[in-house]
């Protein structure tokens, strides 16, 4: 079909890959839990735009360039790890503030003002783009299902990418609505909110370390 081979195997592998936890999905869940469905979808849109860019770069051969150029790969890798570390530090600082204020009444207006400059779309987009391993993944995974004899390989990448985005949309939608359910519990229990934010920050630090140790 349009140069795509073994579509059932691709879809099965895609579902497993999408379900693996990563910084993108964790950030969308965190935003939805803190700010609601609408802002959760704003962050998810950043992920989808970032994935689209990565798929386009992979189809254009940028992944092969990164794989062949160790210096370029290292620059992108450490920049991405640094950004994830910065996000993790912000989350840990926020968790500390929540813990210190656990006995105080919730100040909704102050919290809204502090979070107003977060820019969920931009942050999710940057998280997606500063991940060279994702670019390499897209080309390594997609190429297995593209018929080398097909006259329009770009069309094959579009078909595969469309299925990937559909799977991502369904998964992130589930996370967004799960996050809004968690939000009410977080607002009632500041210790729970502080603990969850600490865990998210620790996971982002883990993602940064994992990216730092990655090889092309």
C-alpha positions in Angstrom: 0.0 0.0 0.0 1.7 3.2 -1.2 5.1 1.7 -0.8 4.5 0.5 2.8 5.3 -3.2 3.4 4.2 -5.4 6.3 1.8 -2.8 7.8 0.4 -5.0 10.6 3.9 -5.5 12.0 4.5 -1.8 11.8 1.3 -1.0 13.7 2.1 -3.5 16.4 5.6 -2.2 16.9 4.3 1.4 16.8 1.8 0.7 19.6 4.5 -0.7 21.8 6.9 2.2 21.1 4.3 4.8 21.7 3.4 3.3 25.1 7.0 3.5 26.3 7.3 6.3 28.8 9.4 9.3 27.7 9.9 13.0 28.5 7.3 14.1 26.0 4.4 12.0 27.4 5.5 12.7 31.0 5.5 16.5 30.3 2.0 16.4 28.7 0.7 14.4 31.7 2.2 16.9 34.1 0.8 19.9 32.3 -2.7 18.4 32.1 -2.6 17.6 35.8 -1.6 21.1 36.7 -3.6 23.2 34.2 -6.3 21.1 32.7 -7.4 19.6 29.3 -7.0 22.7 27.1 -3.4 23.4 28.2 -2.7 19.7 28.1 -3.6 19.6 24.4 -1.5 22.7 23.8 1.5 20.8 25.1 0.5 17.8 23.1 0.4 19.9 19.9 4.0 20.9 20.6 4.9 17.1 20.7 3.1 16.5 17.5 4.8 19.4 15.7 8.1 18.2 17.0 7.5 14.7 15.9 6.5 15.9 12.4 9.8 17.9 12.1 11.8 14.8 13.2 10.0 12.6 10.7 10.6 15.1 8.0 14.3 15.4 8.9 14.6 11.6 8.9 13.0 11.3 5.5 15.4 14.0 4.3 18.5 12.1 5.5 19.4 14.3 8.5 19.4 11.2 10.8 22.1 9.6 8.6 24.1 12.9 8.9 23.9 12.8 12.7 24.8 9.2 12.8 27.9 9.8 10.6 29.0 13.1 12.3 30.0 12.4 15.9 30.7 16.0 16.7 27.3 17.2 15.4 25.5 14.3 17.2 27.3 15.2 20.5 26.3 18.9 20.2 22.6 18.0 19.8 22.8 15.3 22.4 24.3 17.5 25.2 22.0 20.5 24.3 19.0 18.2 24.7 20.4 16.7 28.0 21.0 20.2 29.3 17.5 21.3 28.5 16.0 18.3 30.2 18.2 19.0 33.3 17.0 22.5 33.4 13.4 21.3 33.3 14.1 18.8 36.1 15.7 21.5 38.3 12.6 23.6 37.8 10.3 20.8 38.8 12.4 20.0 41.9 12.3 23.6 43.0 8.5 23.7 42.5 8.2 20.5 44.5 10.2 22.1 47.3 8.0 25.1 47.4 4.9 22.9 47.5 6.3 20.9 50.4 7.2 24.1 52.4 3.7 25.5 51.8 1.9 22.2 52.5 0.2 23.6 55.6 -0.9 26.9 54.0 -4.1 27.5 52.1 -3.8 27.2 48.4 -3.0 30.5 46.6 -4.6 30.0 43.2 -3.8 33.5 41.9 -0.1 33.3 42.8 0.2 29.8 41.3 -1.4 31.0 38.1 0.9 34.0 37.8 4.0 31.9 38.4 3.0 29.4 35.8 1.9 31.9 33.2 5.3 32.1 31.5 5.7 28.3 31.1 4.7 28.2 27.4 3.6 24.5 27.2 3.6 24.4 23.4 7.1 25.7 23.1 8.5 23.7 25.9 7.0 20.4 24.5 8.3 21.3 21.0 11.9 21.8 22.3 11.8 18.6 24.3 10.8 16.8 21.1 13.4 18.4 18.9 16.4 18.2 21.2 16.5 14.4 21.1 18.8 13.0 18.4 18.0 9.5 19.4 14.4 10.1 18.3 15.6 11.2 14.9 17.7 8.0 14.6 14.8 6.0 15.8 12.4 7.3 13.2 14.8 6.5 10.3 15.8 3.1 11.8 12.2 2.1 12.4 10.5 3.6 9.3 13.0 2.4 6.8 12.2 -1.3 7.6 8.6 -0.7 6.2 9.4 1.3 3.1 9.5 -0.7 -0.2 12.9 0.3 -1.7 11.5 -0.3 -5.2 8.6 2.1 -4.8 8.8 5.2 -7.0 7.7 7.7 -4.3 9.3 6.9 -1.0 8.4 10.2 0.5 4.7 9.2 0.2 5.5 6.0 2.1 7.1 8.1 4.9 3.9 10.3 5.0 1.7 7.2 5.4 3.9 5.8 8.2 4.1 9.2 9.9 0.3 9.6 9.7 -0.2 6.3 11.6 2.4 7.4 14.1 0.7 10.7 14.8 -2.7 9.0 15.1 -1.3 6.6 17.7 0.4 9.5 19.5 -2.9 11.5 19.5 -4.8 8.6 21.1 -2.2 8.0 23.7 -1.7 11.6 24.7 -5.4 12.2 24.8 -5.7 9.3 27.3 -2.9 10.9 29.4 -4.5 14.3 29.3 -7.8 13.1 30.7 -6.0 11.0 33.2 -4.0 14.0 34.3 -7.1 16.1 34.9 -8.4 13.4 37.2 -5.2 13.5 39.1 -5.4 17.3 39.4 -8.2 17.3 41.9 -6.3 14.9 44.2 -3.2 17.1 43.9 -5.1 20.2 44.8 -6.5 18.6 47.9 -3.3 16.9 49.0 -0.2 19.1 48.8 2.1 16.3 50.0 0.9 14.2 47.1 1.4 17.0 44.6 4.9 17.7 46.0 5.8 14.0 45.8 4.5 13.6 42.2 6.4 16.7 41.1 9.6 15.4 42.7 9.2 12.1 41.0 8.7 13.9 37.6 11.8 16.0 38.2 13.8 12.8 39.1 12.5 11.1 35.9 13.6 14.1 33.8 17.0 13.9 35.3 17.1 10.3 34.4 16.1 11.1 30.8 19.0 13.7 30.7 21.5 11.1 31.9 20.3 8.5 29.5 20.5 10.9 26.6 24.1 12.0 27.7 25.2 8.3 27.7 23.6 7.6 24.3 25.7 6.9 21.3 25.1 7.6 17.6 
